[in-house]
Every structure is written in C-alpha cells, then in structure tokens.
Short mmCIF file of C-alpha atoms and ligand atoms in Angstrom, two decimals:
data_model
loop_
_atom_site.label_atom_id
_atom_site.label_comp_id
_atom_site.label_asym_id
_atom_site.label_seq_id
_atom_site.Cartn_x
_atom_site.Cartn_y
_atom_site.Cartn_z
CA UNK L 27 74.69 15.49 63.02
CA UNK L 28 73.96 16.89 66.72
CA UNK L 29 76.88 19.24 67.69
CA UNK L 30 77.83 19.53 71.51
CA UNK L 31 79.79 22.46 72.35
CA UNK L 32 82.00 22.21 76.10
CA UNK L 33 81.71 26.09 77.37
CA UNK L 34 84.33 26.94 79.88
CA UNK L 35 84.60 30.64 81.54
CA UNK L 36 87.24 31.48 84.41
CA UNK L 37 87.37 34.96 83.63
CA UNK L 38 87.23 36.16 86.54
CA UNK L 39 85.90 34.60 90.18
CA UNK L 40 83.29 32.48 88.09
CA UNK L 41 84.60 28.93 87.63
CA UNK L 42 81.59 27.61 84.64
CA UNK L 43 80.88 25.31 82.50
CA UNK L 44 78.12 24.64 80.19
CA UNK L 45 76.94 22.16 77.56
CA UNK L 46 74.91 23.96 74.61
CA UNK L 47 73.26 21.22 72.49
CA UNK L 48 72.15 22.65 68.57
CA UNK L 49 71.85 26.11 70.40
CA UNK L 50 70.28 24.62 73.33
CA UNK L 51 72.08 25.20 77.17
CA UNK L 52 71.57 20.94 78.63
CA UNK L 53 73.85 21.96 81.87
CA UNK L 54 75.01 25.16 82.37
CA UNK L 55 77.21 25.03 86.44
CA UNK L 56 78.31 27.69 87.78
CA UNK L 57 80.95 27.18 91.17
CA UNK L 58 81.24 31.02 92.87
CA UNK L 59 84.05 31.62 95.05
CA UNK L 60 83.16 32.66 98.32
CA UNK L 61 86.53 33.57 99.63
CA UNK L 62 88.04 37.19 97.60
CA UNK L 63 84.21 38.15 100.12
CA UNK L 64 86.39 38.53 103.56
CA UNK L 65 88.28 40.72 101.40
CA UNK L 66 85.42 43.18 99.70
CA UNK L 67 87.07 42.36 96.72
CA UNK L 68 88.21 39.21 93.60
CA UNK L 69 91.77 38.89 95.02
CA UNK L 70 93.37 37.18 91.82
CA UNK L 71 95.64 34.94 92.98
CA UNK L 72 93.10 33.43 95.06
CA UNK L 73 90.57 34.00 91.93
CA UNK L 74 93.02 31.38 89.46
CA UNK L 75 93.95 29.30 92.94
CA UNK L 76 90.31 28.33 93.83
CA UNK L 77 89.46 28.03 89.56
CA UNK L 78 92.30 25.07 89.51
CA UNK L 79 90.40 23.28 91.95
CA UNK L 80 86.56 24.38 90.67
CA UNK L 81 87.03 22.90 86.56
CA UNK L 82 87.38 19.26 87.09
CA UNK L 83 83.55 19.04 89.20
CA UNK L 84 82.18 22.29 87.60
CA UNK L 85 82.79 19.94 84.31
CA UNK L 86 81.43 16.40 85.73
CA UNK L 87 78.68 18.17 87.14
CA UNK L 88 77.38 19.91 83.77
CA UNK L 89 78.37 16.23 81.89
CA UNK L 90 75.93 14.21 83.97
CA UNK L 91 73.74 17.36 83.86
CA UNK L 92 73.84 17.49 80.27
CA UNK L 93 73.06 13.53 80.78
CA UNK L 94 76.04 13.51 78.63
CA UNK L 95 80.16 11.98 78.15
CA UNK L 96 83.39 13.85 77.14
CA UNK L 97 82.81 11.49 73.90
CA UNK L 98 79.44 13.39 72.48
CA UNK L 99 81.95 17.06 72.49
CA UNK L 100 81.39 18.43 68.98
CA UNK L 101 84.61 21.05 70.22
CA UNK L 102 85.22 23.27 73.36
CA UNK L 103 85.45 26.98 73.10
CA UNK L 104 86.81 28.98 75.89
CA UNK L 105 87.13 32.70 77.72
CA UNK L 106 90.40 34.13 75.74
CA UNK L 107 90.09 36.85 77.72
CA UNK L 108 89.42 39.49 78.43
CA UNK L 109 89.64 39.22 82.42
CA UNK L 110 92.52 37.79 85.32
CA UNK L 111 95.16 35.76 83.00
CA UNK L 112 95.23 33.92 86.00
CA UNK L 113 92.46 32.62 85.74
CA UNK L 114 92.21 32.53 82.10
CA UNK L 115 94.84 30.58 81.72
CA UNK L 116 93.17 27.94 84.13
CA UNK L 117 90.38 27.93 81.37
CA UNK L 118 92.49 28.53 78.80
CA UNK L 119 95.15 24.83 80.17
CA UNK L 120 91.32 23.08 80.81
CA UNK L 121 90.10 23.40 77.10
CA UNK L 122 93.15 22.90 75.33
CA UNK L 123 94.48 19.50 77.64
CA UNK L 124 90.52 18.54 76.41
CA UNK L 125 90.55 19.34 72.87
CA UNK L 126 93.97 17.67 72.35
CA UNK L 127 92.97 14.41 74.05
CA UNK L 128 88.93 14.09 72.48
CA UNK L 129 90.51 14.70 69.37
CA UNK L 130 88.17 18.14 68.25
CA UNK L 131 88.78 21.53 68.24
CA UNK L 132 88.90 23.88 70.20
CA UNK L 133 87.27 27.25 70.28
CA UNK L 134 88.90 31.07 71.56
CA UNK L 135 85.37 33.62 72.46
CA UNK L 136 85.99 36.24 73.46
CA UNK L 137 84.31 37.40 77.20
CA UNK L 138 82.17 40.47 75.89
CA UNK L 139 81.40 39.42 72.94
CA UNK L 140 79.72 35.95 74.56
CA UNK L 141 77.79 38.20 77.20
CA UNK L 142 75.90 39.29 73.78
CA UNK L 143 75.54 36.39 72.87
CA UNK L 144 72.99 35.01 75.46
CA UNK L 145 70.39 36.31 73.36
CA UNK L 146 70.64 33.10 70.84
CA UNK L 147 70.57 31.02 74.28
CA UNK L 148 68.58 28.67 73.12
CA UNK L 149 66.21 26.54 76.02
CA UNK L 150 63.21 23.56 75.91
CA UNK L 151 60.01 25.11 77.62
CA UNK L 152 61.02 28.95 76.65
CA UNK L 153 59.54 31.54 73.66
CA UNK L 154 63.59 31.50 73.10
CA UNK L 155 62.76 35.31 71.37
CA UNK L 156 66.11 36.37 70.05
CA UNK L 157 67.07 39.90 68.55
CA UNK L 158 66.94 40.47 64.32
CA UNK L 159 70.11 42.11 63.53
CA UNK L 160 71.29 44.75 63.81
CA UNK L 161 70.90 44.79 67.71
CA UNK L 162 71.96 47.80 69.68
CA UNK L 163 73.04 46.12 72.86
CA UNK L 164 73.92 48.09 76.31
CA UNK L 165 76.59 45.74 77.66
CA UNK L 166 76.96 46.23 81.61
CA UNK L 167 79.62 44.36 83.81
CA UNK L 168 81.55 44.45 86.37
CA UNK L 169 84.51 45.23 83.80
CA UNK L 170 82.70 46.63 80.75
CA UNK L 171 80.61 49.36 79.40
CA UNK L 172 79.52 49.09 76.20
CA UNK L 173 77.47 50.69 73.26
CA UNK L 174 77.32 47.61 70.44
CA UNK L 175 76.04 47.59 66.48
CA UNK L 176 75.73 43.70 65.94
CA UNK L 177 75.09 42.69 62.93
CA UNK L 178 75.55 39.80 62.71
CA UNK L 179 76.68 36.87 65.76
CA UNK L 180 80.61 37.59 65.11
CA UNK L 181 80.50 41.35 63.54
CA UNK L 182 79.96 43.12 66.46
CA UNK L 183 81.26 47.64 66.19
CA UNK L 184 81.68 49.65 69.70
CA UNK L 185 80.57 52.13 69.66
CA UNK L 186 80.52 54.52 72.53
CA UNK L 187 83.01 52.84 76.36
CA UNK L 188 83.75 54.12 79.44
CA UNK L 189 85.93 56.53 79.89
CA UNK L 190 87.34 55.71 83.43
CA UNK L 191 84.58 52.63 86.43
CA UNK L 192 82.78 50.86 83.69
CA UNK L 193 78.99 50.62 85.60
CA UNK L 194 79.63 47.47 88.08
CA UNK L 195 82.14 48.79 89.54
CA UNK L 196 81.27 52.32 90.49
CA UNK L 197 77.76 50.26 91.70
CA UNK L 198 80.12 48.27 93.69
CA UNK L 199 82.45 50.58 94.27
CA UNK L 200 80.60 53.46 96.35
CA UNK L 201 78.58 50.20 98.27
CA UNK L 202 81.67 49.91 99.70
CA UNK L 203 81.50 53.72 100.73
CA UNK L 204 78.16 52.45 102.70
CA UNK L 205 79.80 49.08 103.99
CA UNK L 206 78.20 46.59 101.91
CA UNK L 207 79.62 43.71 101.88
CA UNK L 208 81.40 42.64 97.52
CA UNK L 209 79.87 42.52 94.90
CA UNK L 210 77.36 45.63 95.54
CA UNK L 211 75.65 46.01 92.64
CA UNK L 212 72.95 43.05 93.68
CA UNK L 213 72.67 44.83 97.25
CA UNK L 214 72.45 47.96 96.31
CA UNK L 215 69.56 46.89 94.04
CA UNK L 216 67.87 45.38 96.82
CA UNK L 217 68.05 48.38 99.72
CA UNK L 218 66.59 50.30 96.50
CA UNK L 219 62.89 49.39 96.06
CA UNK L 220 62.30 51.21 99.34
CA UNK L 221 63.73 54.26 99.05
CA UNK L 222 63.56 57.39 97.19
CA UNK L 223 65.26 59.00 94.69
CA UNK L 224 66.19 62.28 96.71
CA UNK L 225 69.58 62.79 95.93
CA UNK L 226 71.09 63.98 93.75
CA UNK L 227 75.26 63.25 91.99
CA UNK L 228 77.37 64.92 89.41
CA UNK L 229 76.14 63.92 86.03
CA UNK L 230 79.18 63.31 83.20
CA UNK L 231 80.04 65.16 80.22
CA UNK L 232 80.66 63.67 77.85
CA UNK L 233 81.04 63.49 74.11
CA UNK L 234 80.13 60.99 71.34
CA UNK L 235 78.43 57.84 73.14
CA UNK L 236 80.62 57.07 75.88
CA UNK L 237 80.53 56.93 78.91
CA UNK L 238 81.75 57.84 82.49
CA UNK L 239 81.08 57.10 86.34
CA UNK L 240 84.55 58.49 88.49
CA UNK L 241 83.49 61.96 88.61
CA UNK L 242 79.90 60.28 89.75
CA UNK L 243 81.07 58.20 92.33
CA UNK L 244 83.55 61.85 93.66
CA UNK L 245 80.41 62.83 94.02
CA UNK L 246 78.30 60.38 96.48
CA UNK L 247 82.34 60.14 98.60
CA UNK L 248 82.69 64.02 98.92
CA UNK L 249 78.92 63.62 100.07
CA UNK L 250 78.62 61.01 102.25
CA UNK L 251 81.76 62.31 104.17
CA UNK L 252 80.28 66.21 104.47
CA UNK L 253 77.09 64.01 106.05
CA UNK L 254 78.85 62.36 107.58
CA UNK L 255 80.78 65.11 109.30
CA UNK L 256 77.22 66.34 110.78
CA UNK L 257 75.49 62.89 111.23
CA UNK L 258 77.53 59.77 111.87
CA UNK L 259 74.06 57.64 111.39
CA UNK L 260 73.83 59.13 108.41
CA UNK L 261 74.47 56.19 106.18
CA UNK L 262 72.92 53.38 108.30
CA UNK L 263 69.26 56.11 108.72
CA UNK L 264 69.04 56.89 104.81
CA UNK L 265 70.52 53.98 103.15
CA UNK L 266 67.39 53.27 101.36
CA UNK L 267 67.20 56.76 99.19
CA UNK L 268 71.09 56.47 98.87
CA UNK L 269 71.23 53.45 97.25
CA UNK L 270 67.63 54.97 95.15
CA UNK L 271 69.51 57.51 94.01
CA UNK L 272 72.77 56.41 93.13
CA UNK L 273 71.09 53.35 91.38
CA UNK L 274 68.91 56.07 89.64
CA UNK L 275 71.95 58.21 88.39
CA UNK L 276 73.69 55.20 87.32
CA UNK L 277 70.98 54.26 84.96
CA UNK L 278 70.18 57.74 83.94
CA UNK L 279 73.62 58.41 82.38
CA UNK L 280 73.79 54.75 80.55
CA UNK L 281 69.84 55.43 79.65
CA UNK L 282 70.62 59.21 78.01
CA UNK L 283 73.10 57.35 75.59
CA UNK L 284 71.41 55.17 74.88
CA UNK L 285 68.44 56.70 73.21
CA UNK L 286 70.53 59.27 71.29
CA UNK L 287 72.74 55.69 70.18
CA UNK L 288 68.94 54.41 68.97
CA UNK L 289 67.94 58.16 67.21
CA UNK L 290 71.30 58.34 66.19
CA UNK L 291 71.58 55.13 63.80
CA UNK L 292 68.67 54.50 63.67
CA UNK L 293 68.14 51.16 66.03
CA UNK L 294 65.30 50.01 67.95
CA UNK L 295 65.63 46.44 68.55
CA UNK L 296 66.90 47.26 71.68
CA UNK L 297 69.24 44.46 74.34
CA UNK L 298 70.47 45.00 77.24
CA UNK L 299 73.44 42.66 78.45
CA UNK L 300 76.35 41.46 81.87
CA UNK L 301 76.48 41.70 85.05
CA UNK L 302 73.84 45.08 85.45
CA UNK L 303 71.76 44.01 83.17
CA UNK L 304 70.26 41.73 86.35
CA UNK L 305 69.72 44.69 87.99
CA UNK L 306 65.62 45.49 88.40
CA UNK L 307 65.73 49.43 88.53
CA UNK L 308 67.27 48.98 85.08
CA UNK L 309 64.76 46.87 84.23
CA UNK L 310 61.71 48.05 84.76
CA UNK L 311 63.39 51.72 83.41
CA UNK L 312 64.40 49.69 79.55
CA UNK L 313 60.65 48.93 79.64
CA UNK L 314 58.91 52.06 80.38
CA UNK L 315 61.52 53.36 78.07
CA UNK L 316 60.68 50.59 74.82
CA UNK L 317 57.31 52.36 75.39
CA UNK L 318 57.93 55.79 74.53
CA UNK L 319 60.83 54.94 72.30
CA UNK L 320 58.60 52.77 70.36
CA UNK L 321 61.96 49.88 70.99
CA UNK L 322 61.15 46.08 70.42
CA UNK L 323 63.45 45.59 73.89
CA UNK L 324 66.04 41.99 74.65
CA UNK L 325 66.54 41.84 78.73
CA UNK L 326 67.91 38.62 78.95
CA UNK L 327 67.10 35.90 81.72
CA UNK L 328 68.41 36.32 84.80
CA UNK L 329 71.55 33.83 85.33
CA UNK L 330 72.31 34.66 82.53
CA UNK L 331 73.37 37.69 83.37
CA UNK L 332 76.29 37.42 85.59
CA UNK L 333 79.01 35.64 84.61
CA UNK L 334 78.12 31.83 83.11
CA UNK L 335 79.64 29.17 80.26
CA UNK L 336 76.37 29.28 78.38
CA UNK L 337 77.52 32.50 76.73
CA UNK L 338 80.83 30.82 75.78
CA UNK L 339 79.02 27.27 74.99
CA UNK L 340 76.59 29.58 72.85
CA UNK L 341 79.16 32.41 71.36
CA UNK L 342 81.56 28.23 70.92
CA UNK L 343 78.42 27.50 68.81
CA UNK L 344 78.26 30.28 66.35
CA UNK L 345 82.40 30.93 65.70
CA UNK L 346 81.82 26.51 64.72
CA UNK L 347 79.57 26.91 61.69
CA UNK L 348 81.53 30.06 61.36
CA UNK L 349 84.98 27.92 60.99
CA UNK L 350 86.26 29.83 63.33
CA UNK L 351 89.01 27.69 65.49
CA UNK L 352 92.13 27.96 67.20
CA UNK L 353 95.38 25.82 67.42
CA UNK L 354 97.40 24.76 71.21
CA UNK L 355 99.61 27.54 70.40
CA UNK L 356 97.10 30.41 71.76
CA UNK L 357 97.38 31.89 74.72
CA UNK L 358 94.72 33.99 77.25
CA UNK L 359 94.93 37.72 76.87
CA UNK L 360 94.02 39.83 79.38
CA UNK L 361 93.19 43.07 77.58
CA UNK L 362 91.40 41.06 74.02
CA UNK L 363 89.25 43.83 72.69
CA UNK L 364 87.15 43.07 70.17
O1 KG4 U 411 79.04 40.31 83.93
P1 KG4 U 411 79.25 40.39 84.67
O2 KG4 U 411 79.77 38.74 86.63
O3 KG4 U 411 81.11 39.86 85.65
C1 KG4 U 411 81.74 40.82 84.28
O4 KG4 U 411 81.71 40.53 83.67
O5 KG4 U 411 82.31 41.47 85.11
O6 KG4 U 411 79.28 41.38 86.06
C2 KG4 U 411 79.73 41.50 87.71
C3 KG4 U 411 79.51 42.76 87.96
C4 KG4 U 411 79.78 43.23 88.95
O7 KG4 U 411 79.70 45.13 89.32
C5 KG4 U 411 78.32 43.47 90.33
O8 KG4 U 411 77.84 43.99 91.36
C6 KG4 U 411 76.68 43.68 88.87
O9 KG4 U 411 77.74 43.16 87.66
N1 KG4 U 411 75.73 42.91 89.21
C7 KG4 U 411 74.68 43.55 89.68
C8 KG4 U 411 73.77 43.29 89.88
N2 KG4 U 411 74.25 42.02 90.09
C9 KG4 U 411 75.47 42.08 89.51
N3 KG4 U 411 74.28 45.64 89.78
C10 KG4 U 411 73.01 45.60 89.47
N4 KG4 U 411 72.23 45.60 89.99
C11 KG4 U 411 72.36 44.17 90.04
N5 KG4 U 411 71.08 43.06 90.61
ZN1 ZN U 412 81.58 39.26 82.75
#
C-alpha cells in the first residue's frame, strides 16, 4: 500500500504544503509573504497572520496538484521547530486538526533535519541521486549554520555550529547595510556575478568546527563607514565588487571548516543544504573543492534549498517508517534542537 504524507511548513515567513507519495514529491506549494519586504525583515506578528490566511488555500492547491483528496493521506507531518513561535503554532494547529478529523497519525518534524533530508526527495523523471551514509552536510540557512554528520535518515550529529550570526544572516545584514532589499542573500549573489573579490574583511578565529560571522559583519560596516566618508557614492560605484568580496569571505569561512571536518572524519560524501545553498558562488566552489579533495558532492535542486514543505513531508515519510509519531498534546518549540 502506498504511503502518502501531507507536509506542512510554517516556521518563518513561507507557508508551504506538500504531498509526498512513497518518497516521490507530487506537489510542493510555497506561498511567500511579500508583506515583510516593506520592513526590511520578517515581522513575527504579520507572519503568523499571513500563515493563517495562506494555509487552507495552500493545502487545497497541494492536494489538487497531487491529484489526490484528503482521504488519500496516510499521515500529516508538520514543523515542530525551530522557528518563530506564532508561525509554528499555525502549522501545528492545522496539522493537529487535519490528523484528528481524518483519524490519521501526526508526525512532528525538526526543520533543520528536514533541510538535510531534501537529498532524499525523489522526483519523477529524475536520476534521484542520494548520498550514502555517513555523509557530511553543511547546513546554511537564515537562522542556522551547522556542520552535521548524517549517519542515517534520523541519526545526525552536529559537530560545528555558529557562535553568533548564521551565514544567511551575514548575507542579509550586510545587504541591509548596503541598502539592498530583504532578504539580501539572493541580491548579493546576483551582483557578485559581475564583481571581483577585491576588498578584504576580517576572518574569525574559532576553535573546532564552529563558525562566527559577527566579526565579518562589523568589519564590513566599519569598512563602508570609512569609505563613505571619502566618497558618498562608494556603494553604488562598487556594488558588484562589494558583493563579490563579501560572498567570497562568507564562502571562505564555510569551506575552511568543511575541508577540515572532512579530513578529520574521513568522510568524503559532502552535501550542502538550506537557503544559502542556493548561492551560486557556494555551489560553484563546492564543485571545485570536490575535484581538489576527491569528494562526492550533493547539491540540492534550487527549489529545495529555501524553506519548503517537501522537506517536511520526506522527513515525515522516514519517521513514519520508523514508527515515530506524536500525540495531540504536542506543542511547537521555537528553539528545538536535534
Ligand atoms: O533555509 P531558509 O529558507 O530559511 C531558514 O530556515 O532560515 O534560508 C533563508 C536564507 C536567507 O538568509 C536568505 O538570504 C538566504 O537563505 N539565501 C541566500 C540565497 N538564497 C537564499 N543567500 C545567498 N545566496 C542566495 N542565492
Ligand atoms: Zn529553513
């Protein structure tokens, strides 16, 4: 019998609903919340209200696109955390109600674990290459930056993480300093393509496999402050090079730990995941590194890099197979760890 999982993601500012059947994604609807652009960042109160408006239409479209009805769903998987509490509550409440009404199991999913498991989403007419275990995953998103040893679908160990800002935050905060729209990561990526990494910023000194990005942000801020005193048009005149330099610095910090972790663990299966893994410079650099270090690399499809419910549904699929269900008394956790 087929296993059909309805995935619901509402941890931040994207309302997403997906249907995954036997590991194959049938639909993956993402409703972006444009309203936050006007504020230069996500406004939690507005995000949870927008989730409430978006969730029913997103479920409806996801089921229609999958060619299924609610009676075909075997279980509902939802994001338990980490994320914004008000946003998580909307997805959690919806998932609970749906599971209760349909009399089907409920599965709580860790958002970070789900970002990593995108590498197991299968699609029709695709090669569906997945990493063998164990593999090393560089998880880079707006809220997290982690190096994870993935031993099995549901057995992961974090060996390094950021001590302050996440890589995505470094992109977004520096973009804001330059007056670029939110989220700034994709804009920096875009302008970098026509720029050269001619400016240098301070590099963090961190032990083990941990990361730090707050020093880079401060160094970038002071650099611009000094240059703008001499030339108020410095940003406009150097935007491409500024973006390329910043992107180069962020990627250098990331790759250094990844290379060391691969040497230390002896693991040559390397994956990247999370919103920042959409970054063109990072994707190119990982390919270059794979040749230098003889890595087997796994780079997710662009649509599975940023927040999406297909990743929640595929994690739900593996949790279903492992018999990991939850009760109706479960409550979302803003700071959930794994
Ligand atoms: O994984 P995600 O969608 O949400 C979180 O779980 O945080 O990641 C969002 C982050 C944002 O910081 C955004 O600027 C960054 O991913 N991002 C990028 C790119 N696309 C999204 N950063 C750099 N280059 C990109 N192309
Ligand atoms: Zn995410």
